Amino acid sequence: MHMSESLGVHVAWVIIFISPNNNPPGYTRKPFCVTQNVNMPTTTPLAPKLSSSTPSPPKTPVSVLNKLQTSPRGFYAAMPRLVYCTEYFSGGRDGNILITKGLDHDEEFIIYGVFQISCNDFCFTPDGNFNPVNVFHGRLADLNLSCWLTAGRNKAIKFSSQDFPAVLGNLSTFEKLVPRERFYETLSVIQDTIGHRSIKLTHCLFEAIDKVQDDTSNSNNNSNSSTSATPTDGLGSEFNIATWPVADRCKGHLQDIISEHNICPLPAYDENHVLIPPLQYEVKLKGALVEVHMAFCHNYVKKSKHNIFNAVLQELIVLSPPAPMPSSPFKCCHLNDGPCTEQHNKWK
């Protein structure tokens, strides 16, 4: 993918009134897309797209930035003073989740940005590297896939790396909104590894059927509709829980939960906006430059005295595929021909 235009630092609009002195440069207030009020904060479901006869137009730095600035579904993660636009919804299904201030209904506070997926600790695989022998992994039904987001390394999309410190600052401020209990340990979404900071992104792979039915019932009651749909409607057999590609060590555990759970595939799309199949998660996502939309939530774990924060994936779009692995001249040598370096000297 060719990206040649140089970009500076930009921020997105907000949907509540802020003092004019706090407005970022070029600020323009735009209307928010209002949805129907429900008992829980609303979010946009996965819209599967498995094939496309016409490839999507190529992404450019300008088009990516324009989407971040004008999308009505959330906020640019690097926007200054983003904490003033949100508050926690206490006691939600996924813990205490951030919602948007200033609306006449409760809606998840969605933030988005452009990041590089780290190749280290990559667990966006079909089974999340789950090992039933490891007692710390818990149950397969509670499995969360995860990966780490770092500053973008694409020279054309410079705002990804330039704005990364501001994104980290906003996430840290979100965590400080929660009162700190004495003797509680905080598990942050931000981690320092070998001098580099990264953001942990998570995705719940399984959802209990009774929870899905409750959500569907609430949705139908608010929309006066007798029909219901799930995010996996219309997907092929490769997205079915019965054929979900897990390692042999996990297959027995998967069979135990099939009757009581639905599968929640990654809402991850390739450059042509085609939903990525589970067997291609690693090859298409590990090391890729991506546009990420995420929610932010918090959980108290009283038994172990932990404050746990999570950045929860809502949607992911690949902007640039992973770079190829470095080649090595030694891979072309045959051991029976003698030392590779000596063979090279003979050819000179």
Coordinates of C-alpha atoms in Angstrom, one line a residue:
M1 CA 0.0 0.0 0.0
H2 CA 1.5 3.4 -1.1
M3 CA 1.2 6.3 1.3
S4 CA 3.2 9.3 0.5
E5 CA 1.4 12.3 2.1
S6 CA 2.8 13.7 5.3
L7 CA 0.4 14.4 8.1
G8 CA 0.5 16.5 11.3
V9 CA -1.3 16.1 14.5
H10 CA -5.1 16.4 14.3
V11 CA -7.9 15.8 16.7
A12 CA -11.6 14.9 16.3
W13 CA -14.8 16.7 17.3
V14 CA -16.8 16.2 20.5
I15 CA -20.5 15.9 21.0
I16 CA -20.9 18.0 24.2
F17 CA -20.4 21.6 24.8
I18 CA -17.0 22.6 26.1
S19 CA -15.8 26.0 26.9
P20 CA -14.4 27.8 23.8
N21 CA -11.1 28.1 25.5
N22 CA -10.8 24.3 25.6
N23 CA -11.7 23.7 22.0
P24 CA -8.9 22.2 19.9
P25 CA -7.8 24.0 16.7
G26 CA -10.1 23.4 13.8
Y27 CA -12.9 22.2 16.1
T28 CA -16.3 21.7 14.5
R29 CA -19.3 20.3 16.4
K30 CA -21.2 17.7 14.4
P31 CA -24.5 15.9 15.3
F32 CA -24.3 12.5 17.0
C33 CA -26.1 9.5 15.5
V34 CA -28.8 8.8 18.2
T35 CA -30.0 5.3 18.8
Q36 CA -32.9 4.0 20.8
N37 CA -32.7 3.9 24.5
V38 CA -32.1 0.5 26.1
N39 CA -31.3 -0.7 29.6
M40 CA -27.6 -1.1 28.8
P41 CA -25.2 1.2 26.9
T42 CA -25.8 0.5 23.2
T43 CA -23.2 -0.5 20.6
T44 CA -23.1 -1.3 16.9
P45 CA -23.1 -5.1 16.2
L46 CA -20.7 -6.8 13.9
A47 CA -21.8 -6.6 10.3
P48 CA -20.4 -9.6 8.5
K49 CA -19.0 -9.2 5.0
L50 CA -17.4 -12.3 3.6
S51 CA -16.8 -11.4 0.0
S52 CA -16.6 -8.4 -2.2
S53 CA -16.7 -8.2 -6.0
T54 CA -15.4 -4.7 -6.0
P55 CA -12.3 -4.0 -3.9
S56 CA -12.4 -1.1 -1.6
P57 CA -10.6 2.1 -2.7
P58 CA -7.0 2.2 -1.4
K59 CA -6.5 3.9 2.0
T60 CA -4.6 7.2 2.1
P61 CA -3.4 9.2 5.1
V62 CA -6.0 11.8 4.3
S63 CA -8.9 9.4 4.1
V64 CA -7.9 7.7 7.3
L65 CA -7.6 11.0 9.2
N66 CA -10.8 12.2 7.7
K67 CA -12.7 9.2 9.0
L68 CA -11.2 9.6 12.5
Q69 CA -12.2 13.3 12.5
T70 CA -15.8 12.9 11.1
S71 CA -17.1 9.5 12.3
P72 CA -20.3 9.9 14.3
R73 CA -19.7 6.7 16.3
G74 CA -17.0 7.8 18.7
F75 CA -14.0 10.0 19.6
Y76 CA -10.4 10.2 18.4
A77 CA -8.4 8.6 21.2
A78 CA -5.8 11.4 21.2
M79 CA -8.2 14.3 21.6
P80 CA -7.2 16.7 24.4
R81 CA -9.2 16.6 27.6
L82 CA -11.2 13.6 26.4
V83 CA -12.0 12.6 30.0
Y84 CA -14.5 15.5 30.2
C85 CA -16.7 13.8 27.6
T86 CA -17.2 10.6 29.6
E87 CA -18.3 8.9 32.8
Y88 CA -18.6 5.4 34.1
F89 CA -21.9 3.4 33.9
S90 CA -21.8 1.4 37.1
G91 CA -22.8 -2.3 37.4
G92 CA -23.0 -3.0 33.7
R93 CA -22.9 -6.5 32.2
D94 CA -19.1 -6.1 31.6
G95 CA -18.4 -4.2 34.8
N96 CA -18.2 -0.5 35.0
I97 CA -18.1 0.8 31.4
L98 CA -17.4 4.3 30.1
I99 CA -20.4 6.0 28.5
T100 CA -20.8 9.3 26.7
K101 CA -21.9 12.4 28.6
G102 CA -24.5 14.7 27.4
L103 CA -26.9 12.2 25.7
D104 CA -30.5 11.5 26.6
H105 CA -29.6 7.8 26.7
D106 CA -26.7 5.6 27.9
E107 CA -24.3 4.8 25.0
E108 CA -20.9 3.2 25.2
F109 CA -18.0 5.6 24.9
I110 CA -16.1 4.5 21.8
I111 CA -12.6 5.7 21.1
Y112 CA -10.5 4.9 18.0
G113 CA -7.1 5.4 16.6
V114 CA -4.4 3.9 14.4
F115 CA -1.9 1.5 15.9
Q116 CA 0.6 -1.2 15.2
I117 CA -0.2 -4.7 16.5
S118 CA 2.8 -6.0 18.4
C119 CA 4.3 -9.3 17.4
N120 CA 5.0 -10.0 21.1
D121 CA 2.4 -11.7 23.3
F122 CA 0.0 -12.0 20.3
C123 CA -3.1 -14.0 21.5
F124 CA -5.5 -13.0 18.8
T125 CA -5.5 -16.6 17.7
P126 CA -8.7 -18.9 17.4
D127 CA -8.0 -20.4 20.9
G128 CA -6.0 -17.5 22.4
N129 CA -3.1 -20.0 23.2
F130 CA -5.4 -21.5 25.9
N131 CA -3.9 -24.4 27.8
P132 CA -6.3 -26.3 30.1
V133 CA -3.3 -27.7 32.1
N134 CA -2.4 -24.2 33.2
V135 CA -4.6 -23.5 36.2
F136 CA -4.2 -19.7 35.8
H137 CA -6.0 -19.9 32.4
G138 CA -9.3 -20.7 34.1
R139 CA -12.2 -21.9 31.9
L140 CA -12.3 -21.9 28.1
A141 CA -15.7 -20.4 28.3
D142 CA -14.2 -17.3 29.9
L143 CA -11.4 -16.9 27.4
N144 CA -10.4 -13.4 26.3
L145 CA -8.3 -13.1 23.2
S146 CA -5.7 -10.3 23.5
C147 CA -2.9 -8.4 21.7
W148 CA -0.8 -5.3 22.4
L149 CA -1.1 -2.1 20.4
T150 CA 2.0 0.1 19.9
A151 CA 2.7 3.4 18.1
G152 CA 2.4 3.0 14.3
R153 CA 5.7 2.7 12.4
N154 CA 4.3 3.7 9.0
K155 CA 6.1 6.8 7.8
A156 CA 3.2 8.1 5.8
I157 CA 0.6 7.9 8.7
K158 CA 2.8 9.9 11.1
F159 CA -0.1 11.0 13.3
S160 CA -0.2 7.4 14.7
S161 CA 3.2 7.7 16.3
Q162 CA 2.9 11.4 17.1
D163 CA -0.4 11.0 18.9
F164 CA 0.4 7.8 20.7
P165 CA 1.6 9.6 23.9
A166 CA -1.7 11.5 24.0
V167 CA -3.7 8.3 23.7
L168 CA -1.8 6.8 26.6
G169 CA -2.4 9.9 28.6
N170 CA -6.2 9.7 28.0
L171 CA -6.4 6.0 28.9
S172 CA -4.4 6.7 32.1
T173 CA -6.9 9.5 33.0
F174 CA -9.8 7.1 32.4
E175 CA -8.3 4.8 35.0
K176 CA -7.9 7.6 37.5
L177 CA -11.7 8.3 37.3
V178 CA -12.2 5.2 39.5
P179 CA -11.7 5.7 43.2
R180 CA -8.7 3.7 44.5
E181 CA -9.5 1.2 47.2
R182 CA -6.9 0.8 49.8
F183 CA -4.6 -2.3 49.4
Y184 CA -6.1 -2.9 45.9
E185 CA -3.7 -3.6 43.0
T186 CA -4.4 -2.0 39.7
L187 CA -4.0 -3.9 36.4
S188 CA -3.7 -1.2 33.8
V189 CA -4.3 -1.5 30.0
I190 CA -0.9 0.2 29.6
Q191 CA 2.3 -1.8 29.9
D192 CA 6.0 -0.9 29.7
T193 CA 8.1 -3.5 28.0
I194 CA 11.8 -2.9 27.3
G195 CA 11.4 0.8 27.2
H196 CA 8.3 0.8 25.0
R197 CA 4.7 1.4 26.1
S198 CA 1.8 -0.6 24.7
I199 CA -2.0 -0.9 25.1
K200 CA -3.7 -4.3 25.9
L201 CA -6.7 -4.9 23.6
T202 CA -9.1 -7.7 24.5
H203 CA -12.0 -9.6 23.0
C204 CA -14.3 -12.1 24.6
L205 CA -14.5 -15.2 22.4
F206 CA -17.6 -16.9 23.9
E207 CA -20.9 -15.5 25.1
A208 CA -23.4 -17.5 27.1
I209 CA -26.7 -18.2 25.2
D210 CA -28.9 -17.0 28.1
K211 CA -27.1 -13.6 28.1
V212 CA -27.6 -13.3 24.4
Q213 CA -31.3 -14.1 24.8
D214 CA -31.6 -11.5 27.6
D215 CA -30.0 -8.8 25.4
T216 CA -32.2 -9.8 22.4
S217 CA -35.3 -9.6 24.6
N218 CA -34.4 -6.1 25.8
S219 CA -33.7 -5.0 22.3
N220 CA -37.0 -6.3 21.0
N221 CA -38.9 -4.7 23.8
N222 CA -37.4 -1.3 23.0
S223 CA -37.8 -1.7 19.2
N224 CA -41.2 -3.4 19.2
S225 CA -39.7 -6.0 16.9
S226 CA -40.5 -9.8 17.0
T227 CA -37.4 -10.7 15.0
S228 CA -33.9 -11.1 16.4
A229 CA -30.4 -11.4 14.9
T230 CA -27.0 -12.3 16.2
P231 CA -23.6 -11.0 14.9
T232 CA -22.8 -14.4 13.3
D233 CA -25.9 -14.6 11.2
G234 CA -25.0 -15.3 7.6
L235 CA -21.4 -16.4 8.3
G236 CA -19.9 -19.6 6.8
S237 CA -19.2 -22.8 8.6
E238 CA -15.6 -21.6 9.5
F239 CA -17.2 -19.2 11.9
N240 CA -19.4 -21.8 13.6
I241 CA -18.7 -22.8 17.1
A242 CA -18.9 -26.5 16.3
T243 CA -16.1 -26.2 13.7
W244 CA -14.1 -23.4 15.4
P245 CA -10.4 -24.2 14.9
V246 CA -8.9 -24.7 18.3
A247 CA -5.8 -26.8 19.2
D248 CA -6.3 -30.5 20.0
R249 CA -5.7 -29.8 23.7
C250 CA -8.8 -27.5 23.7
K251 CA -11.3 -29.6 21.6
G252 CA -12.8 -31.5 24.5
H253 CA -13.3 -28.3 26.5
L254 CA -14.9 -26.7 23.4
Q255 CA -17.4 -29.6 23.0
D256 CA -18.4 -29.1 26.7
I257 CA -19.6 -25.5 26.1
I258 CA -21.1 -25.7 22.6
S259 CA -24.7 -26.2 23.8
E260 CA -24.6 -23.2 26.2
H261 CA -22.5 -20.7 24.3
N262 CA -22.2 -18.8 21.0
I263 CA -18.9 -17.9 19.3
C264 CA -18.0 -14.3 18.9
P265 CA -15.5 -14.0 16.0
L266 CA -13.1 -11.1 16.0
P267 CA -14.7 -8.1 14.3
A268 CA -11.5 -7.8 12.2
Y269 CA -11.5 -6.8 8.5
D270 CA -8.8 -6.9 5.9
E271 CA -7.8 -4.0 3.6
N272 CA -10.8 -4.8 1.4
H273 CA -13.2 -4.7 4.3
V274 CA -13.7 -8.5 4.2
L275 CA -14.2 -10.3 7.6
I276 CA -11.0 -12.2 8.4
P277 CA -11.5 -16.0 8.9
P278 CA -10.1 -17.4 12.2
L279 CA -7.4 -19.5 10.6
Q280 CA -6.0 -16.2 9.1
Y281 CA -5.9 -14.2 12.3
E282 CA -2.2 -14.5 12.9
V283 CA -1.0 -14.1 9.4
K284 CA -3.1 -11.0 8.7
L285 CA -3.0 -9.3 12.1
K286 CA 0.3 -10.0 13.8
G287 CA 2.4 -6.9 13.1
A288 CA -0.2 -5.1 11.0
L289 CA -1.0 -1.4 11.0
V290 CA -4.7 -1.2 12.0
E291 CA -7.6 1.1 12.7
V292 CA -9.1 0.2 16.1
H293 CA -12.4 1.1 17.6
M294 CA -12.7 0.1 21.3
A295 CA -14.7 0.6 24.5
F296 CA -13.2 1.0 28.0
C297 CA -14.4 -0.8 31.1
H298 CA -13.4 -1.5 34.7
N299 CA -13.9 -4.4 37.1
Y300 CA -13.5 -4.7 40.9
V301 CA -12.3 -8.2 41.9
K302 CA -12.9 -8.1 45.6
K303 CA -11.6 -11.7 46.3
S304 CA -8.1 -10.9 45.0
K305 CA -8.3 -7.1 45.6
H306 CA -7.7 -6.0 42.0
N307 CA -8.8 -3.1 39.9
I308 CA -8.8 -4.4 36.4
F309 CA -9.1 -2.1 33.3
N310 CA -9.8 -3.4 29.8
A311 CA -9.8 -1.9 26.3
V312 CA -12.5 -3.9 24.6
L313 CA -12.4 -4.4 20.8
Q314 CA -15.4 -3.2 18.9
E315 CA -14.0 -3.2 15.4
L316 CA -10.6 -3.5 13.7
I317 CA -9.6 -2.7 10.1
V318 CA -6.3 -3.5 8.6
L319 CA -4.7 -0.5 6.9
S320 CA -1.3 -2.1 6.0
P321 CA -0.5 -5.8 6.2
P322 CA 2.4 -7.2 8.4
A323 CA 5.8 -6.6 6.9
P324 CA 7.5 -9.8 5.5
M325 CA 10.0 -11.6 7.7
P326 CA 13.7 -10.7 7.0
S327 CA 15.4 -13.1 4.6
S328 CA 18.6 -15.0 5.4
P329 CA 21.3 -16.1 2.8
F330 CA 21.9 -19.2 5.0
K331 CA 18.4 -20.6 4.2
C332 CA 19.5 -21.2 0.6
C333 CA 22.5 -23.3 1.6
H334 CA 22.7 -27.1 1.7
L335 CA 24.4 -28.6 4.7
N336 CA 26.1 -31.2 2.5
D337 CA 27.8 -28.6 0.4
G338 CA 30.0 -27.4 3.3
P339 CA 30.1 -24.0 5.0
C340 CA 27.9 -21.4 3.3
T341 CA 30.4 -18.7 3.9
E342 CA 33.1 -20.7 2.1
Q343 CA 30.9 -21.4 -0.8
H344 CA 30.3 -17.6 -1.1
N345 CA 34.0 -17.0 -1.2
K346 CA 34.5 -19.5 -4.0
W347 CA 32.0 -17.7 -6.2
K348 CA 33.9 -14.5 -6.1

